Amino acid sequence: MTTTDTRDGARGSAGPARPSADPAGPRDLAADLLTPEARRDPYPFYARMRRESPVHRSADGIWYLTRYADVEAALGDLRLSNDRDRMTRAYVALGGDLKALSRLTDRLGRVMSNTDPPDHARLRKLANRAFTARRVEALRGGIQRIVDQLIDRAVQAGPTTDLIETVAAPLPMSVVCELFGIPPEDRPQVETWFSRFGRLSEDLDKTEEAIGEYEEYLARLIRHRRADPGDDLISALVATQAQDDRLTDSELLSTCFVLITAGDETTTHLIGNGVLALLRHPDQLARLRADPGLIRGAVEELARYDTVTQAIVRVVAEDLEIGGRTLRAGELVYLFLGATNRDPERFEDPDRLDLTRPGNRHLSFGNGPHFCLGGPLAKLQAEVAVGTLVRRLPELRLADGAPLDWRPNPLQRRLCALPVTH
């Protein structure tokens, strides 16, 4: 769950700037990532960039890092900032239109995902107290129940379904509502707000209206949990206010807002991309069917093989050198997680899907101080969803003749739909 976990660059990120190659100069490799070919399959383009210009400066002055070693080091380097004000200044310096981004981040305030230490460490420590491994694992039974219900409905509706619409998208919404104790009767309205957040760039005023309504709803929910706590994550976060390094009321509201909204699409497309990869690799699908116990490692490999968050954005806070190139303060840096996960210097035969791959230290959920807090929950949901689909639908396959289209944001790897027959 990060600020770059956005719907087509609309929520919490200004999205990628469009490189403009100089016709008189050499080809800007960054421009290739915006082509239809790269939208369908970016990995050959990453391979070329790793070979020819692994620390690449685009024509617009944005840095692109594609090697595992460089990105892993960058994720832990505090000279590369995630601070919202620095990020805004960097985009403005490039001539970016940040009306949507700046108004939204002003509404959200300072949260873990748009701060640097020491604020980030304090906010993260408090969230970690509530978002424990025990609490996540306790959701397994509920996730299984939700997945079974979604598959039942998909099967009853007919032999063909869009797996994104019927299973992968509804699952994380249902799970996060249970985790945060959002009452069942309120969930349709919450889903409506989430849908509105995903269209930020279409109508900023309507989106801000939805954000305001959602904030008012969360504030009421927080007041209720303070008066009558339950066994949910909002109650756990409220309880941290009685401890040292307490959350302010504003920070509590912003933290709840971001934690609830940030992970839904990442989880959706971890499942979607993972199922697609299995259907395209019948040998690996057969291995998983023969040995369901492989599912945990399988999810790690699926997350590596076709990474949902292809890149995250940082801004240089202090001059530093990477790969023999000097990055100057104020410049933007795109850390391409999708490229690092196919780096042959780190992974043997990286373009091969191998559900039993050893030493699979991919960077799909980041690394360092901003490592994704919701990663374990996303992987648990994918574990249950993919494992159950494989077990319950032995005839699952891609629908004949159905085209696969990907959303246009090169920082994210997300299917528009996944038509399958079962």
Coordinates of C-alpha atoms in Angstrom, one line a residue:
M1 CA 0.0 0.0 0.0
T2 CA 1.8 3.0 -1.2
T3 CA 0.9 6.4 -2.7
T4 CA 2.0 5.0 -6.1
D5 CA -0.7 2.3 -5.7
T6 CA -3.1 4.3 -7.8
R7 CA -5.8 3.8 -10.4
D8 CA -4.1 4.8 -13.6
G9 CA -2.0 7.4 -11.8
A10 CA -5.0 9.2 -10.5
R11 CA -4.9 8.7 -6.8
G12 CA -1.9 9.9 -4.9
S13 CA 0.5 10.2 -7.8
A14 CA 0.8 12.6 -10.6
G15 CA 1.7 9.6 -12.9
P16 CA 4.6 9.4 -15.3
A17 CA 5.7 12.4 -17.2
R18 CA 5.8 11.7 -21.0
P19 CA 9.4 11.6 -22.3
S20 CA 10.0 13.7 -25.4
A21 CA 12.9 12.4 -27.4
D22 CA 15.0 14.9 -29.3
P23 CA 14.7 14.0 -33.0
A24 CA 18.2 15.2 -33.6
G25 CA 19.6 13.2 -30.7
P26 CA 19.8 9.5 -29.6
R27 CA 16.6 7.6 -29.0
D28 CA 15.2 8.1 -25.5
L29 CA 14.7 4.6 -24.1
A30 CA 12.1 5.9 -21.6
A31 CA 9.8 6.9 -24.5
D32 CA 9.6 3.2 -25.5
L33 CA 7.7 2.5 -22.2
L34 CA 4.8 4.5 -23.5
T35 CA 4.3 2.5 -26.6
P36 CA 1.4 0.0 -27.2
E37 CA 4.0 -2.8 -27.4
A38 CA 5.3 -2.0 -23.9
R39 CA 1.8 -1.7 -22.6
R40 CA 1.2 -5.3 -23.7
D41 CA 4.6 -6.5 -22.5
P42 CA 7.1 -4.1 -20.9
Y43 CA 9.7 -6.7 -19.9
P44 CA 11.7 -6.8 -23.2
F45 CA 12.0 -3.0 -23.0
Y46 CA 13.3 -3.2 -19.4
A47 CA 15.8 -5.7 -20.5
R48 CA 17.1 -3.3 -23.2
M49 CA 17.3 -0.5 -20.7
R50 CA 19.2 -2.6 -18.2
R51 CA 21.7 -3.5 -20.9
E52 CA 22.1 -0.1 -22.6
S53 CA 21.3 2.5 -19.9
P54 CA 20.4 1.0 -16.5
V55 CA 20.6 4.4 -14.8
H56 CA 18.8 6.3 -17.5
R57 CA 18.0 10.0 -17.7
S58 CA 15.1 10.7 -19.9
A59 CA 14.7 13.7 -22.2
D60 CA 12.6 15.3 -19.6
G61 CA 15.2 14.9 -16.9
I62 CA 13.6 12.0 -15.0
W63 CA 15.8 9.2 -13.8
Y64 CA 14.9 5.5 -14.6
L65 CA 16.5 2.8 -12.5
T66 CA 16.1 -0.8 -13.7
R67 CA 18.8 -2.9 -12.0
Y68 CA 17.9 -4.9 -8.9
A69 CA 21.0 -3.8 -7.0
D70 CA 20.5 -0.1 -7.7
V71 CA 16.8 -0.2 -6.9
E72 CA 17.2 -2.3 -3.7
A73 CA 19.9 0.2 -2.5
A74 CA 17.7 3.2 -3.5
L75 CA 14.7 1.9 -1.6
G76 CA 16.7 2.2 1.6
D77 CA 18.5 5.4 0.8
L78 CA 17.0 8.4 2.7
R79 CA 18.5 10.8 0.2
L80 CA 15.7 9.6 -2.1
S81 CA 12.6 11.2 -0.6
N82 CA 8.9 10.3 -0.5
D83 CA 7.9 13.6 1.0
R84 CA 4.8 15.0 -0.6
D85 CA 6.0 18.6 -0.7
R86 CA 9.3 17.7 -2.4
M87 CA 7.4 15.5 -4.9
T88 CA 5.0 18.3 -5.7
R89 CA 7.9 20.8 -6.3
A90 CA 9.7 18.3 -8.5
Y91 CA 6.7 17.7 -10.8
V92 CA 6.0 21.5 -11.0
A93 CA 9.6 22.0 -12.1
L94 CA 8.8 19.7 -15.0
G95 CA 5.7 21.7 -15.9
G96 CA 3.3 19.1 -14.5
D97 CA -0.3 19.9 -13.8
L98 CA -0.6 19.0 -10.2
K99 CA -4.0 20.4 -9.5
A100 CA -5.5 17.0 -8.7
L101 CA -2.5 15.7 -6.8
S102 CA -1.9 18.8 -4.6
R103 CA -5.6 19.2 -3.6
L104 CA -5.8 15.5 -2.8
T105 CA -2.6 15.4 -0.7
D106 CA -3.7 18.5 1.1
R107 CA -6.9 16.7 2.1
L108 CA -5.1 13.6 3.2
G109 CA -2.5 15.4 5.3
R110 CA 0.7 13.8 6.3
V111 CA 0.5 10.0 6.3
M112 CA 3.1 7.2 6.2
S113 CA 3.1 7.0 2.5
N114 CA 4.0 10.6 1.8
T115 CA 6.4 11.4 4.6
D116 CA 10.1 10.7 5.4
P117 CA 11.7 9.8 8.8
P118 CA 11.3 10.8 11.6
D119 CA 7.5 11.3 10.9
H120 CA 7.3 8.2 8.8
A121 CA 8.9 6.0 11.5
R122 CA 6.5 7.3 14.2
L123 CA 3.4 6.8 12.1
R124 CA 4.5 3.4 10.8
K125 CA 5.3 2.1 14.3
L126 CA 1.9 3.0 15.5
A127 CA 0.2 1.4 12.5
N128 CA 2.4 -1.7 13.0
R129 CA 1.0 -2.1 16.5
A130 CA -2.4 -2.5 15.1
F131 CA -1.7 -4.2 11.8
T132 CA -0.1 -7.3 13.2
A133 CA 0.6 -10.7 11.6
R134 CA -1.8 -12.3 14.1
R135 CA -4.6 -10.0 13.0
V136 CA -3.9 -10.6 9.3
E137 CA -3.7 -14.4 9.7
A138 CA -6.9 -14.4 11.7
L139 CA -8.7 -13.2 8.6
R140 CA -7.9 -16.4 6.6
G141 CA -11.2 -18.2 7.4
G142 CA -13.2 -15.1 6.5
I143 CA -11.3 -14.6 3.3
Q144 CA -11.9 -18.3 2.4
R145 CA -15.6 -17.8 3.0
I146 CA -15.7 -14.7 0.8
V147 CA -13.8 -16.3 -2.0
D148 CA -16.1 -19.3 -2.0
Q149 CA -19.2 -17.1 -2.2
L150 CA -17.7 -15.1 -5.1
I151 CA -16.8 -18.2 -7.0
D152 CA -20.3 -19.7 -6.4
R153 CA -21.9 -16.6 -7.9
A154 CA -19.5 -16.6 -10.9
V155 CA -20.3 -20.2 -11.6
Q156 CA -24.0 -19.8 -11.3
A157 CA -24.0 -16.8 -13.7
G158 CA -22.7 -19.0 -16.6
P159 CA -19.7 -20.7 -18.1
T160 CA -17.9 -17.4 -19.0
T161 CA -17.0 -14.7 -16.5
D162 CA -14.7 -11.7 -16.1
L163 CA -12.5 -12.9 -13.2
I164 CA -11.5 -9.3 -12.4
E165 CA -15.1 -8.2 -12.0
T166 CA -16.5 -11.3 -10.3
V167 CA -13.7 -12.4 -7.9
A168 CA -10.5 -10.3 -7.9
A169 CA -12.1 -6.9 -7.4
P170 CA -14.8 -7.6 -4.9
L171 CA -12.5 -9.7 -2.6
P172 CA -10.2 -6.9 -1.2
M173 CA -13.2 -4.6 -0.7
S174 CA -15.0 -7.2 1.4
V175 CA -11.8 -8.1 3.3
V176 CA -10.9 -4.5 4.2
C177 CA -14.4 -3.8 5.4
E178 CA -14.2 -6.7 7.7
L179 CA -10.7 -5.8 8.9
F180 CA -11.8 -2.2 9.7
G181 CA -15.2 -3.1 11.1
I182 CA -17.2 -1.3 8.5
P183 CA -20.8 -2.5 9.0
P184 CA -22.3 -4.6 6.1
E185 CA -25.1 -2.0 5.6
D186 CA -22.6 0.7 5.0
R187 CA -20.5 -1.2 2.4
P188 CA -22.4 -0.3 -0.7
Q189 CA -21.9 3.3 0.0
V190 CA -18.2 2.7 0.7
E191 CA -17.9 0.9 -2.6
T192 CA -19.4 3.9 -4.3
W193 CA -16.9 6.2 -2.8
F194 CA -14.0 3.9 -3.8
S195 CA -15.3 3.9 -7.3
R196 CA -15.3 7.7 -7.3
F197 CA -11.7 7.9 -6.0
G198 CA -10.6 5.8 -9.0
R199 CA -11.8 8.5 -11.4
L200 CA -10.0 11.4 -9.8
S201 CA -8.7 12.8 -13.0
E202 CA -12.1 12.7 -14.7
D203 CA -13.9 15.1 -12.3
L204 CA -11.9 16.6 -9.5
D205 CA -14.8 18.4 -7.9
K206 CA -17.0 15.3 -7.7
T207 CA -14.1 13.2 -6.4
E208 CA -13.3 15.8 -3.7
E209 CA -17.0 15.7 -2.7
A210 CA -16.8 11.9 -2.3
I211 CA -13.6 12.3 -0.3
G212 CA -15.3 14.8 2.0
E213 CA -18.2 12.4 2.5
Y214 CA -15.9 9.5 3.2
E215 CA -13.9 11.5 5.7
E216 CA -17.0 12.5 7.6
Y217 CA -18.1 8.8 7.6
L218 CA -14.7 7.7 8.9
A219 CA -14.7 10.4 11.6
R220 CA -18.1 9.2 12.8
L221 CA -16.8 5.6 12.8
I222 CA -13.7 6.6 14.8
R223 CA -15.9 8.4 17.4
H224 CA -18.0 5.3 17.8
R225 CA -15.0 3.1 18.2
R226 CA -13.5 5.4 20.8
A227 CA -16.7 5.2 22.8
D228 CA -17.3 1.5 22.2
P229 CA -14.2 -0.3 20.9
G230 CA -14.4 -3.6 19.1
D231 CA -12.0 -6.2 17.7
D232 CA -11.2 -4.3 14.5
L233 CA -8.3 -2.2 13.1
I234 CA -9.9 1.2 13.7
S235 CA -10.4 0.3 17.4
A236 CA -6.7 -0.9 17.5
L237 CA -5.5 2.4 16.0
V238 CA -7.7 4.4 18.4
A239 CA -6.1 2.5 21.2
T240 CA -2.7 3.8 20.2
Q241 CA -3.8 7.3 21.1
A242 CA -3.4 6.4 24.7
Q243 CA 0.3 5.4 24.2
D244 CA 3.5 7.2 23.7
D245 CA 4.1 8.8 20.3
R246 CA 0.3 9.1 20.0
L247 CA -1.5 9.7 16.8
T248 CA -3.2 13.1 16.6
D249 CA -6.9 13.0 15.6
S250 CA -5.9 14.3 12.1
E251 CA -3.2 11.7 11.7
L252 CA -5.6 8.9 12.9
L253 CA -8.2 10.0 10.3
S254 CA -5.6 10.2 7.5
T255 CA -4.1 6.8 8.5
C256 CA -7.4 5.1 8.4
F257 CA -8.3 6.7 5.1
V258 CA -5.0 5.6 3.4
L259 CA -4.9 2.1 4.9
I260 CA -8.5 1.4 3.9
T261 CA -8.2 2.7 0.3
A262 CA -4.6 2.0 -0.7
G263 CA -4.5 -1.8 -1.2
D264 CA -7.6 -2.7 -3.0
E265 CA -6.4 -2.5 -6.6
T266 CA -3.0 -3.9 -5.8
T267 CA -4.6 -7.0 -4.4
T268 CA -7.1 -7.2 -7.3
H269 CA -4.4 -7.3 -9.9
L270 CA -2.0 -9.5 -8.0
I271 CA -4.8 -12.1 -8.3
G272 CA -5.6 -11.1 -11.9
N273 CA -2.0 -11.1 -13.2
G274 CA -1.3 -14.3 -11.2
V275 CA -4.2 -16.2 -12.7
L276 CA -3.3 -15.0 -16.2
A277 CA 0.3 -16.2 -15.7
L278 CA -0.8 -19.6 -14.6
L279 CA -3.3 -20.0 -17.5
R280 CA -0.4 -19.1 -19.9
H281 CA 1.9 -21.6 -18.3
P282 CA -0.1 -24.9 -18.1
D283 CA 2.9 -26.8 -16.8
Q284 CA 3.1 -24.6 -13.7
L285 CA -0.7 -24.7 -13.3
A286 CA -0.6 -28.5 -13.3
R287 CA 2.2 -28.4 -10.6
L288 CA 0.0 -26.3 -8.4
R289 CA -3.0 -28.5 -8.9
A290 CA -1.0 -31.6 -8.1
D291 CA 0.5 -30.0 -5.0
P292 CA -1.7 -27.3 -3.4
G293 CA 0.9 -26.9 -0.7
L294 CA 3.0 -24.9 -3.2
I295 CA 0.6 -22.0 -3.0
R296 CA 2.5 -19.7 -0.7
G297 CA 5.7 -19.8 -2.8
A298 CA 3.6 -19.7 -5.9
V299 CA 2.1 -16.4 -4.9
E300 CA 5.6 -15.0 -4.3
E301 CA 6.6 -16.1 -7.8
L302 CA 3.5 -14.7 -9.4
A303 CA 4.1 -11.4 -7.7
R304 CA 7.6 -11.4 -9.1
Y305 CA 6.8 -12.6 -12.5
D306 CA 4.2 -9.9 -13.5
T307 CA 4.5 -7.1 -10.9
V308 CA 1.4 -5.0 -10.3
T309 CA 3.3 -1.9 -9.1
Q310 CA 5.8 -1.6 -11.9
A311 CA 7.5 1.5 -10.6
I312 CA 7.4 3.8 -7.6
V313 CA 8.5 7.4 -7.6
R314 CA 11.1 9.2 -5.4
V315 CA 12.6 12.7 -5.5
V316 CA 16.3 13.4 -4.8
A317 CA 16.6 15.2 -1.6
E318 CA 20.4 15.4 -1.6
D319 CA 22.9 14.8 -4.5
L320 CA 24.0 11.2 -4.8
E321 CA 25.7 8.9 -7.2
I322 CA 24.1 5.7 -8.6
G323 CA 25.8 3.5 -11.2
G324 CA 28.4 6.2 -12.0
R325 CA 25.7 8.8 -12.7
T326 CA 25.1 11.9 -10.4
L327 CA 21.5 12.5 -9.5
R328 CA 20.9 16.1 -8.4
A329 CA 18.6 17.4 -5.6
G330 CA 15.1 18.1 -6.9
E331 CA 15.2 15.5 -9.7
L332 CA 12.6 12.8 -10.0
V333 CA 13.5 9.1 -9.9
Y334 CA 11.4 6.1 -11.1
L335 CA 12.4 2.9 -9.4
F336 CA 11.2 0.1 -11.7
L337 CA 10.3 -2.8 -9.5
G338 CA 9.0 -4.7 -12.5
A339 CA 12.4 -4.5 -14.2
T340 CA 14.3 -5.5 -11.1
N341 CA 12.2 -8.6 -10.7
R342 CA 13.4 -9.8 -14.2
D343 CA 17.1 -8.9 -13.6
P344 CA 19.3 -11.9 -14.6
E345 CA 21.9 -10.6 -12.2
R346 CA 19.6 -11.4 -9.4
F347 CA 17.2 -14.2 -10.7
E348 CA 18.3 -17.2 -12.7
D349 CA 16.3 -17.4 -16.0
P350 CA 14.1 -14.5 -14.8
D351 CA 11.6 -14.7 -17.7
R352 CA 10.6 -18.2 -16.7
L353 CA 7.7 -18.7 -14.4
D354 CA 8.8 -21.2 -11.7
L355 CA 6.5 -21.7 -8.7
T356 CA 9.3 -23.4 -6.7
R357 CA 11.9 -20.7 -7.4
P358 CA 14.4 -20.6 -4.5
G359 CA 15.6 -17.4 -2.8
N360 CA 12.8 -15.4 -4.3
R361 CA 13.6 -12.0 -2.8
H362 CA 11.6 -9.9 -5.3
L363 CA 10.9 -6.2 -4.7
S364 CA 7.2 -6.2 -5.6
F365 CA 6.2 -4.7 -2.3
G366 CA 9.2 -2.5 -2.0
N367 CA 12.0 -2.6 0.6
G368 CA 13.4 -0.5 3.4
P369 CA 11.5 1.9 5.5
H370 CA 8.5 2.1 3.0
F371 CA 8.1 -1.6 2.6
C372 CA 4.4 -2.2 2.0
L373 CA 2.5 -2.6 5.3
G374 CA -0.4 -4.3 3.5
G375 CA 1.8 -6.8 1.6
P376 CA 1.1 -9.7 3.9
L377 CA -2.6 -9.2 3.6
A378 CA -2.5 -8.8 -0.2
K379 CA -0.5 -12.1 -0.4
L380 CA -2.9 -13.9 1.9
Q381 CA -5.8 -12.9 -0.2
A382 CA -4.0 -14.0 -3.4
E383 CA -3.0 -17.3 -1.7
V384 CA -6.6 -18.1 -0.8
A385 CA -8.2 -16.8 -4.1
V386 CA -5.7 -18.4 -6.5
G387 CA -5.5 -21.6 -4.5
T388 CA -9.3 -21.9 -4.4
L389 CA -9.8 -21.1 -8.1
V390 CA -7.2 -23.8 -9.1
R391 CA -8.9 -26.3 -6.8
R392 CA -12.5 -25.6 -7.5
L393 CA -12.4 -24.9 -11.3
P394 CA -10.3 -27.6 -12.9
E395 CA -11.5 -26.5 -16.4
L396 CA -10.5 -22.9 -15.9
R397 CA -9.0 -21.4 -19.1
L398 CA -8.9 -18.1 -21.0
A399 CA -12.0 -17.4 -23.0
D400 CA -11.6 -18.2 -26.7
G401 CA -10.9 -15.1 -28.8
A402 CA -11.3 -12.6 -25.9
P403 CA -8.7 -9.8 -26.2
L404 CA -6.6 -8.9 -23.2
D405 CA -6.1 -5.2 -22.7
W406 CA -4.0 -3.4 -20.1
R407 CA -4.6 -0.1 -18.4
P408 CA -2.5 2.7 -19.9
N409 CA -0.4 3.8 -16.9
P410 CA 3.1 2.3 -17.3
L411 CA 3.7 2.6 -13.5
Q412 CA 1.1 -0.1 -13.0
R413 CA 0.4 -3.5 -14.6
R414 CA -3.3 -3.9 -14.5
L415 CA -5.7 -5.8 -16.7
C416 CA -8.9 -4.1 -17.8
A417 CA -10.7 -7.5 -17.7
L418 CA -9.8 -11.2 -17.5
P419 CA -12.4 -13.2 -19.5
V420 CA -12.3 -16.9 -18.6
T421 CA -14.4 -20.0 -19.0
H422 CA -14.8 -22.6 -16.3

